[in-house]
PDB file of C-alpha atoms in Angstrom:
ATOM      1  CA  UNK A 290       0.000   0.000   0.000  1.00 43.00           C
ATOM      2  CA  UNK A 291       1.330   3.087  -0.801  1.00 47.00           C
ATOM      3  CA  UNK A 292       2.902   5.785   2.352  1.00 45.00           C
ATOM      4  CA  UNK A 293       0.237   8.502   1.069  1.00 47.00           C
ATOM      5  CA  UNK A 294      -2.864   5.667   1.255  1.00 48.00           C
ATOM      6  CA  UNK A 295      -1.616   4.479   5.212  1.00 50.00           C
ATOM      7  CA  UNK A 296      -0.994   7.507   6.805  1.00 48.00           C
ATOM      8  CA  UNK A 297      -3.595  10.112   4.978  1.00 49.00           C
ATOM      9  CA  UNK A 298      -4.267  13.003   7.238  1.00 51.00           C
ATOM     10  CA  UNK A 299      -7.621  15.008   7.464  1.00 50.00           C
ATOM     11  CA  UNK A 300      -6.892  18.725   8.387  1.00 49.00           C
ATOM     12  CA  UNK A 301     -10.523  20.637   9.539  1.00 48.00           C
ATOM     13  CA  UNK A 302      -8.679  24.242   8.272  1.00 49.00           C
ATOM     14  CA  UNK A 303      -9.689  22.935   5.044  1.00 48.00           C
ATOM     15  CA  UNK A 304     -13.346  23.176   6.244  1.00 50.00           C
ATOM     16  CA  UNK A 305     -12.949  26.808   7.369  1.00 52.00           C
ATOM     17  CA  UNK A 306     -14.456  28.573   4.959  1.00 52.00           C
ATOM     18  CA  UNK A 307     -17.816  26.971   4.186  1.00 57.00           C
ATOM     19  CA  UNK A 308     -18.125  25.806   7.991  1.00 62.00           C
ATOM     20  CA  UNK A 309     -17.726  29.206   9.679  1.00 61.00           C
ATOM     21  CA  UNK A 310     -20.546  29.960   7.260  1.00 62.00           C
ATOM     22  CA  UNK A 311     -22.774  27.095   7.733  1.00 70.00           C
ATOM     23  CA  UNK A 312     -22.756  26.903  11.836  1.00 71.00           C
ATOM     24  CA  UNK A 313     -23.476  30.819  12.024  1.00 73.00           C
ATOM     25  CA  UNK A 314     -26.209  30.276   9.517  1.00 79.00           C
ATOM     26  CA  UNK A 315     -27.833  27.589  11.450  1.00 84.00           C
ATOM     27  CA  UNK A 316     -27.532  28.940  14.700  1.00 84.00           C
ATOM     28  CA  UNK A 317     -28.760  32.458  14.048  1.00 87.00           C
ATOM     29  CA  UNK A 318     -31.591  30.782  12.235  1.00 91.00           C
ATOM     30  CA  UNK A 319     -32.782  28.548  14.538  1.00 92.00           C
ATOM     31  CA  UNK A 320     -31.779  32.055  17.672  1.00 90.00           C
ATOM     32  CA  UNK A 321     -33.072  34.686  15.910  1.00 91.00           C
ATOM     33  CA  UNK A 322     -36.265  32.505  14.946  1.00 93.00           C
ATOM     34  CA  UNK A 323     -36.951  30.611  18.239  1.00 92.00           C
ATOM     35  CA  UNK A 324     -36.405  34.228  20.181  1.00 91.00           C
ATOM     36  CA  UNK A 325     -39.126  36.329  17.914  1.00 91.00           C
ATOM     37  CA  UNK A 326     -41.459  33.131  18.460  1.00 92.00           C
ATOM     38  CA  UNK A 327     -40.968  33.293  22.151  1.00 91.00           C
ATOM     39  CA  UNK A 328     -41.228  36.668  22.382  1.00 90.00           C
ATOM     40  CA  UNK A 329     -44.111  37.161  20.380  1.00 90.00           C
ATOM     41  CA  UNK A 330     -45.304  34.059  22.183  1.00 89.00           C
ATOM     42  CA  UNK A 331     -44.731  35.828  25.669  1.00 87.00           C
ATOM     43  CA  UNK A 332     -46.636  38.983  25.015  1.00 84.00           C
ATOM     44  CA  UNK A 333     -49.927  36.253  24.641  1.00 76.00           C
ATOM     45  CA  UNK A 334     -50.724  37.062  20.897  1.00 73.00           C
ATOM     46  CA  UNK A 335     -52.908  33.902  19.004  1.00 83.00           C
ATOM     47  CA  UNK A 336     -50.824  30.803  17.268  1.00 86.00           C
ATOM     48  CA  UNK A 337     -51.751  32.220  13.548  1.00 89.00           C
ATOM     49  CA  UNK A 338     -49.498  35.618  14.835  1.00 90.00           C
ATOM     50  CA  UNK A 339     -46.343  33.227  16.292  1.00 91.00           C
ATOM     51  CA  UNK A 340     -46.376  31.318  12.775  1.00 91.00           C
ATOM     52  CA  UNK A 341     -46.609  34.355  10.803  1.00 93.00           C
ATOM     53  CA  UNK A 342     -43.547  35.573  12.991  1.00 91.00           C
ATOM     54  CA  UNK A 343     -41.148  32.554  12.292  1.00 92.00           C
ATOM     55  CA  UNK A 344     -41.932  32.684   8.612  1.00 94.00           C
ATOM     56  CA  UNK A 345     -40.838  36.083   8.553  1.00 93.00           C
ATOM     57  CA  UNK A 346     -38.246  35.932  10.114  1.00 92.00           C
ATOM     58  CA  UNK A 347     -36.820  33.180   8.489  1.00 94.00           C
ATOM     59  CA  UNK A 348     -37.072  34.217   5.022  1.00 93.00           C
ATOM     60  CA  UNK A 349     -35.954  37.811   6.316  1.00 93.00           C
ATOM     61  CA  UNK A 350     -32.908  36.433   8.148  1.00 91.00           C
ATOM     62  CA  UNK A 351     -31.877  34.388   5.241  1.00 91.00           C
ATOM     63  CA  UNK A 352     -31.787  36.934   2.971  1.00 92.00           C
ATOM     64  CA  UNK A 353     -29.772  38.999   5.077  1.00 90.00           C
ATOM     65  CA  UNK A 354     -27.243  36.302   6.090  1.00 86.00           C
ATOM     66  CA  UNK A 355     -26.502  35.413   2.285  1.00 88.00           C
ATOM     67  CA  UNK A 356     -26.403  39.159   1.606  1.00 91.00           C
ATOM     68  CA  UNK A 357     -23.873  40.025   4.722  1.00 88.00           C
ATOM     69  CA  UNK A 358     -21.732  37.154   3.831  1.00 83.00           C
ATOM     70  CA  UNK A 359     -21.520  37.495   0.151  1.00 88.00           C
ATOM     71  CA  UNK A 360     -20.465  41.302   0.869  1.00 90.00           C
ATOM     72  CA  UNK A 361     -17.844  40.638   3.643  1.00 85.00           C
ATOM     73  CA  UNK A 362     -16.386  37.258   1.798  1.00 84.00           C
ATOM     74  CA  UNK A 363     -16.280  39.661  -1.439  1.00 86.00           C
ATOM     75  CA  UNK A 364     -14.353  42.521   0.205  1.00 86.00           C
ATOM     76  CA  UNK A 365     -11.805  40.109   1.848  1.00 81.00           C
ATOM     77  CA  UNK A 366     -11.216  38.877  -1.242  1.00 82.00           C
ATOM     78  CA  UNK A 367     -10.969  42.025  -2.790  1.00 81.00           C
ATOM     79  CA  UNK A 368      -8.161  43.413  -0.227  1.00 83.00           C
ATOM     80  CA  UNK A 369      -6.668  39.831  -0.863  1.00 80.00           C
ATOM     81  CA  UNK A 370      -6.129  40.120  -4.570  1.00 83.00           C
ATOM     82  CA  UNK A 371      -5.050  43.825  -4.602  1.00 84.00           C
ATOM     83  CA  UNK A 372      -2.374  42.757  -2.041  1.00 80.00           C
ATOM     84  CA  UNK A 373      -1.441  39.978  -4.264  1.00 81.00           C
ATOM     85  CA  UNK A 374      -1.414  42.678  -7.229  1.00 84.00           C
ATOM     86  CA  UNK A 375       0.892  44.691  -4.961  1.00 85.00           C
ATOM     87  CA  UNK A 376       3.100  41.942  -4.339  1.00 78.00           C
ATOM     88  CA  UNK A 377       3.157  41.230  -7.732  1.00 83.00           C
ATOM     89  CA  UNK A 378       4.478  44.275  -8.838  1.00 87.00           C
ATOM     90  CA  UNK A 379       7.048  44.822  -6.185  1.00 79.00           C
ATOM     91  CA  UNK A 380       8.571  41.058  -7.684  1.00 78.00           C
ATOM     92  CA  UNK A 381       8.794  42.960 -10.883  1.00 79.00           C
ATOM     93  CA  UNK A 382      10.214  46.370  -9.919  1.00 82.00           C
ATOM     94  CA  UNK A 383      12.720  44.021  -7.286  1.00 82.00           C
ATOM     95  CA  UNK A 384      13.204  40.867  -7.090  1.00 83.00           C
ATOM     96  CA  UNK A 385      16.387  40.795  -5.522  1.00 84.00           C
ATOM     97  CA  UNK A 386      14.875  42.909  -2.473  1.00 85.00           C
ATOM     98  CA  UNK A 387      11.997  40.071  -2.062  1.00 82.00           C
ATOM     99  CA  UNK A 388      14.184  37.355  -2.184  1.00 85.00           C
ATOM    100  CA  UNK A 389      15.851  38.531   0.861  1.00 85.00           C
ATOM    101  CA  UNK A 390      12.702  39.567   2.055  1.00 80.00           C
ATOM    102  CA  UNK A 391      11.288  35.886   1.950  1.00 80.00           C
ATOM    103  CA  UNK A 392      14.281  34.504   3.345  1.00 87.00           C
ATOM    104  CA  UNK A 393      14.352  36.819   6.332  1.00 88.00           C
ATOM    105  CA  UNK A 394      10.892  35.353   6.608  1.00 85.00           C
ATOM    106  CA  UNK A 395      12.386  31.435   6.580  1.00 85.00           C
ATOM    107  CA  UNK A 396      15.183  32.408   8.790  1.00 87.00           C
ATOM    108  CA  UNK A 397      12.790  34.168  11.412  1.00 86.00           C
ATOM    109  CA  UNK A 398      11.418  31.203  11.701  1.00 84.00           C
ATOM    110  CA  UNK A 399      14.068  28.666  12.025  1.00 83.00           C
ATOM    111  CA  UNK A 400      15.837  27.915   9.174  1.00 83.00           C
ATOM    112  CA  UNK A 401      19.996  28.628   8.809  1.00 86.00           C
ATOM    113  CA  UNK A 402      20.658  31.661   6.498  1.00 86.00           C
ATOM    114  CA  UNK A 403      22.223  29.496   3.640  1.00 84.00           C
ATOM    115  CA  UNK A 404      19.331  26.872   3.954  1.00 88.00           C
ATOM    116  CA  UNK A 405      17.031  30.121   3.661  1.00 83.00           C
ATOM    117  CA  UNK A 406      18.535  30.949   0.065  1.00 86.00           C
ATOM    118  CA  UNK A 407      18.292  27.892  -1.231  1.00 84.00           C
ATOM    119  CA  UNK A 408      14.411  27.631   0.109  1.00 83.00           C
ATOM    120  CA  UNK A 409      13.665  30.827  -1.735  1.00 80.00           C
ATOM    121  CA  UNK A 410      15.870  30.229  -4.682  1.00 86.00           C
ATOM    122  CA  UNK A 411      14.071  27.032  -5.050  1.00 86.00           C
ATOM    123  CA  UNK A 412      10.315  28.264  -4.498  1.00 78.00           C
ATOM    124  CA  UNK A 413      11.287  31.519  -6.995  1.00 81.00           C
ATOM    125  CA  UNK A 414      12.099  29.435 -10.287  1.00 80.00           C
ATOM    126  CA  UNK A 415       8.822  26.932  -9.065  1.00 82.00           C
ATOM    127  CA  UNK A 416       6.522  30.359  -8.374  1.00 80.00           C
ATOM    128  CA  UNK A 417       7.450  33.360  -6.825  1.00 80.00           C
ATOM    129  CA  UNK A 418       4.350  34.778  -6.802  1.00 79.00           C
ATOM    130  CA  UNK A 419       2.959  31.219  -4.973  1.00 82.00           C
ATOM    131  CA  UNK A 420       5.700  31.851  -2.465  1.00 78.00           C
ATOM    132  CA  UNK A 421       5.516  35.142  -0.997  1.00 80.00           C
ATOM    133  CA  UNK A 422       1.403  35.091  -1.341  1.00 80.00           C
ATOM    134  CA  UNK A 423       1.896  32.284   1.037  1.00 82.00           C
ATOM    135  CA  UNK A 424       4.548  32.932   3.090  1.00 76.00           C
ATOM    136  CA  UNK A 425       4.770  37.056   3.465  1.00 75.00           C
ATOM    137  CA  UNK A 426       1.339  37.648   2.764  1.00 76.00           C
ATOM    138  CA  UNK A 427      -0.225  34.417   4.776  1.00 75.00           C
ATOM    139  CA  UNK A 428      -2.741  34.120   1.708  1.00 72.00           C
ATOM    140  CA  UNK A 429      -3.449  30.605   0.936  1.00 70.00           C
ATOM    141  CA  UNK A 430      -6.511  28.553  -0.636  1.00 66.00           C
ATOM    142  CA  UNK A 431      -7.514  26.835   2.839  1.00 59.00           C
ATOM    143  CA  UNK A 432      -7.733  30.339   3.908  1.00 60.00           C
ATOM    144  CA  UNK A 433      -9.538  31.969   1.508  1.00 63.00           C
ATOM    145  CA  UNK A 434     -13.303  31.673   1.663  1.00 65.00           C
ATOM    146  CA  UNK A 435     -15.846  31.817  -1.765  1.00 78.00           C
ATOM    147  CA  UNK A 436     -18.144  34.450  -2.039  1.00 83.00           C
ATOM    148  CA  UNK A 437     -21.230  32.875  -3.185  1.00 85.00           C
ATOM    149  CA  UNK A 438     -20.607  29.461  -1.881  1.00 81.00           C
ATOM    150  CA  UNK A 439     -20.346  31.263   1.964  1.00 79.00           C
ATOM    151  CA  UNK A 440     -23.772  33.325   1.041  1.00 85.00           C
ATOM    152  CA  UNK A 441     -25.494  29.617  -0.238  1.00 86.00           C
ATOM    153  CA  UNK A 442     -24.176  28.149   2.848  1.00 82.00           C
ATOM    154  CA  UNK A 443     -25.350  30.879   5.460  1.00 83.00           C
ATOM    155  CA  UNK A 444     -29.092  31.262   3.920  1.00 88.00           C
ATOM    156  CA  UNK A 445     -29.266  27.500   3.815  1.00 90.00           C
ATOM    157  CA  UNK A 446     -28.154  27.036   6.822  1.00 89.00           C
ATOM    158  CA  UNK A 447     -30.616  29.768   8.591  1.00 91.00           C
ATOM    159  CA  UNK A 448     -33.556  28.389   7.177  1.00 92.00           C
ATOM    160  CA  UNK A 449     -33.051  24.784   8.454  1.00 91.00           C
ATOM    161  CA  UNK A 450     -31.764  26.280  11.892  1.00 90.00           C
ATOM    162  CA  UNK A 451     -35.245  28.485  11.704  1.00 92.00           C
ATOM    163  CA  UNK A 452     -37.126  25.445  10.456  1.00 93.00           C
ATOM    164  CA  UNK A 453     -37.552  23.821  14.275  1.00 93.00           C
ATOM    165  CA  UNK A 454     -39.277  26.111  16.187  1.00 93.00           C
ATOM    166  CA  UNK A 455     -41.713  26.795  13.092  1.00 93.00           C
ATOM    167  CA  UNK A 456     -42.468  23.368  12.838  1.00 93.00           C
ATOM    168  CA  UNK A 457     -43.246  22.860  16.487  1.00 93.00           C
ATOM    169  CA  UNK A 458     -45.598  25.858  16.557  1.00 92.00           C
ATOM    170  CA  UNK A 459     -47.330  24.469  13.714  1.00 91.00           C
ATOM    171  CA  UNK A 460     -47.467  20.808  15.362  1.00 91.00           C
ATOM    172  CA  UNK A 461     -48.241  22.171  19.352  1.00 90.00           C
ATOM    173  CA  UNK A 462     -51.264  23.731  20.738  1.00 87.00           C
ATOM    174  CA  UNK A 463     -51.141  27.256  21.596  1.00 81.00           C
ATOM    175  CA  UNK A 464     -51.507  26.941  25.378  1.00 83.00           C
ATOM    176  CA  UNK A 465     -48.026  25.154  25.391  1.00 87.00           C
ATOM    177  CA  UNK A 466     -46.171  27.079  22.286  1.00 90.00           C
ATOM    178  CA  UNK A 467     -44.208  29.171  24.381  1.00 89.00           C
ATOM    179  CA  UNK A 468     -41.953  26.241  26.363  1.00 91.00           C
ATOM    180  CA  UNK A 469     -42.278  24.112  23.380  1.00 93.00           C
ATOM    181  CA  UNK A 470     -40.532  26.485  21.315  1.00 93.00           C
ATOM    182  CA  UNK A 471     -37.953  27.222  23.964  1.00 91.00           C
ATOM    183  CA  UNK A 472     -37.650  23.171  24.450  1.00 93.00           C
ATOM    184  CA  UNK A 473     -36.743  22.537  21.157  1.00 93.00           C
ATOM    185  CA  UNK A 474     -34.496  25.628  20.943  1.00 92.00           C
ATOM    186  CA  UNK A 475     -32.440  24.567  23.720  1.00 93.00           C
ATOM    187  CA  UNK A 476     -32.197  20.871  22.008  1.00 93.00           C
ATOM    188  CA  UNK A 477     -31.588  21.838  18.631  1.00 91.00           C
ATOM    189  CA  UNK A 478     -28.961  24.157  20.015  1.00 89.00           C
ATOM    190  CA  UNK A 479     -27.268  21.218  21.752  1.00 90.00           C
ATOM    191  CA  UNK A 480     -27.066  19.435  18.465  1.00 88.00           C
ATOM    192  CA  UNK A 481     -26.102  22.178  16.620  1.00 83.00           C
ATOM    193  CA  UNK A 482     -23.226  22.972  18.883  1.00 83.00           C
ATOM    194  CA  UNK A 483     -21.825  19.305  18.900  1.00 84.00           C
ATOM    195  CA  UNK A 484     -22.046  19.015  15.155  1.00 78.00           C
ATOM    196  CA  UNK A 485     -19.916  22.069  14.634  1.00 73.00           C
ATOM    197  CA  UNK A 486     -17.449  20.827  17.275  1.00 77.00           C
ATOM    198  CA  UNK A 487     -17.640  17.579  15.979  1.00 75.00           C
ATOM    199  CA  UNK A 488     -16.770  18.518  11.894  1.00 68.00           C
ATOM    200  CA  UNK A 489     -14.380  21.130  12.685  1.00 67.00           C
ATOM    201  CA  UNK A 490     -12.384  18.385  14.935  1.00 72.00           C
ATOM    202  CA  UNK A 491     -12.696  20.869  18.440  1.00 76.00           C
ATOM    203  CA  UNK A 492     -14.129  19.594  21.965  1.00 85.00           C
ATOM    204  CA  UNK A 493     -17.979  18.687  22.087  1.00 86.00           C
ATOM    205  CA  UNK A 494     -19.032  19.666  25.655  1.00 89.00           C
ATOM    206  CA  UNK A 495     -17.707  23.180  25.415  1.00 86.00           C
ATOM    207  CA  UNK A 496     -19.438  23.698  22.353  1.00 81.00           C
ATOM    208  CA  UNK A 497     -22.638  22.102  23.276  1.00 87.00           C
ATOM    209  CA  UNK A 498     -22.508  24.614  26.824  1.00 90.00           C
ATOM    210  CA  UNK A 499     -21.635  27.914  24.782  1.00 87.00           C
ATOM    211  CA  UNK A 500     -24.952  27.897  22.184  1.00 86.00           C
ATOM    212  CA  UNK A 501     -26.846  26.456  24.461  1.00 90.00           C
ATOM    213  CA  UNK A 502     -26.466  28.978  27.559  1.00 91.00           C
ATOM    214  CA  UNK A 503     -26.303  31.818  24.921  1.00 89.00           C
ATOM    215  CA  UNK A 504     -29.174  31.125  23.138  1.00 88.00           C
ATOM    216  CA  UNK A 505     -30.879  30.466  26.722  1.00 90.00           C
ATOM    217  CA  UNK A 506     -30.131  34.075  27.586  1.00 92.00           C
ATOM    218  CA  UNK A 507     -30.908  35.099  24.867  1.00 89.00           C
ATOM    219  CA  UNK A 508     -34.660  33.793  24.629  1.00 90.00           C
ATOM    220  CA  UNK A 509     -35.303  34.656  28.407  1.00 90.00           C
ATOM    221  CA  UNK A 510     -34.535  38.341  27.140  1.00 91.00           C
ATOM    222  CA  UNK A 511     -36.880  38.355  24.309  1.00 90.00           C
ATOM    223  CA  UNK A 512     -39.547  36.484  26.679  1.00 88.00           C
ATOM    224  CA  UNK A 513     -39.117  39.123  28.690  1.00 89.00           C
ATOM    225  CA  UNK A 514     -39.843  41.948  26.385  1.00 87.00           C
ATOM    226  CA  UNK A 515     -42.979  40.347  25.337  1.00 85.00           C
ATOM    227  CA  UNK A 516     -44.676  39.539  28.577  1.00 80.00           C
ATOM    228  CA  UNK A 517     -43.792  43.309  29.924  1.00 84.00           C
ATOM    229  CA  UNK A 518     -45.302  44.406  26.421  1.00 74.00           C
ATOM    230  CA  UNK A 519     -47.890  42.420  27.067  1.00 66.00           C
ATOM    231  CA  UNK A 520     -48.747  43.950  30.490  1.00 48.00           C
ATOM    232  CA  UNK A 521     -47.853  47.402  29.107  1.00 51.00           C
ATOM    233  CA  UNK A 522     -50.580  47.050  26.452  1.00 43.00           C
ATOM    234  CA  UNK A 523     -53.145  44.907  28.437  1.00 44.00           C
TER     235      UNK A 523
END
């Protein structure tokens, strides 16, 4: 069996991009939904009103999670290609000047001066470019996010994280609405926070405890609001 085939290695940085994107989608979705629900919930208006609320602010929050995304992905990649331009040019106008500059970079961080040289004399004839985008410039693929597939990921994402607590106010009688949302909040939460610590290769518990007492707060504030608006109006 070939060394590559027995000792394959799985790095999670490769799943940076779209996962950042996908586990803030699906939390804010199912949040942001499951905290208007309970909110609107607390302040005692009917089941048709609750339901209207989730779908709105589903297909609202999805909208504006693509949107955000799309815009801040684009601009980082924006600032990342004009600083590869830059670099680009500055190879051209001196080269000599950014091969020491690289091999500063390799000696900083280890490597014997003469080893350095021959690094960066090496990398320059493969791809200069390649080289200090990498190693001056800390630009790589792994690192570098898509535009449109972070916006698909982060309205996909909302709307099945918003898709629990709209389903359960569609399934549970009104009298009980309120603690069923927040019920299967909390769980969905749970799951939510040991997937993403699961696929991105960090500890479960932690990430379980973190969404789930945030997004606990975080509905006990909104059910707040709506049962003092409630009283204030009644």
């Amino acid at each position: 069996m070939p060394a590559d085939d027995r000792h394959g290695e799985t790095h999670f940085v490769t799943r940076i991009g779209w996962l950042r994107a996908a586990v803030l989608g699906a939390n804010d979705g199912l949040l942001s939904t499951s905290s208007l629900m309970v909110g609107v919930a607390a302040a005692a208006a009917g089941s048709s009103l609750i339901i209207l609320t989730g779908v709105a602010g589903i297909v609202a929050g999805a909208m504006s999670m693509a949107a955000g995304e799309y815009v801040s992905v684009s601009s980082q990649a924006d600032s990342e290609k004009a600083d590869i331009e830059r670099e680009r040019l500055e190879l051209v106008a001196d080269p000599d000047h950014e091969a020491r500059e690289l091999a500063a970079i390799y000696i900083k961080r280890g490597l014997p001066k003469d080893l350095a040289i021959e690094v960066v004399t090496a990398l320059s004839a493969h791809d200069a470019l390649e080289a200090h985008t990498r190693d001056e410039l800390g630009i790589t693929d792994t690192s570098t996010a898509n535009p449109l597939q972070a916006a698909i990921a982060s309205a996909a994402s909302f709307l099945a994280g918003g898709f629990p607590p709209l389903l359960t106010a569609l399934l549970v009688p009104a009298s009980g609405i309120l603690w069923a949302i927040a019920a299967v909040a909390v769980l969905t939460l749970a799951v939510l926070g040991a997937a993403g610590s699961r696929v991105g290769g960090a500890p479960i518990l932690p990430g379980i405890l973190r969404v789930v007492l945030w997004g606990s707060i975080a509905m006990a504030v909104t059910a707040g609001v709506g049962h003092v608006f409630h009283a204030t109006v009644g």
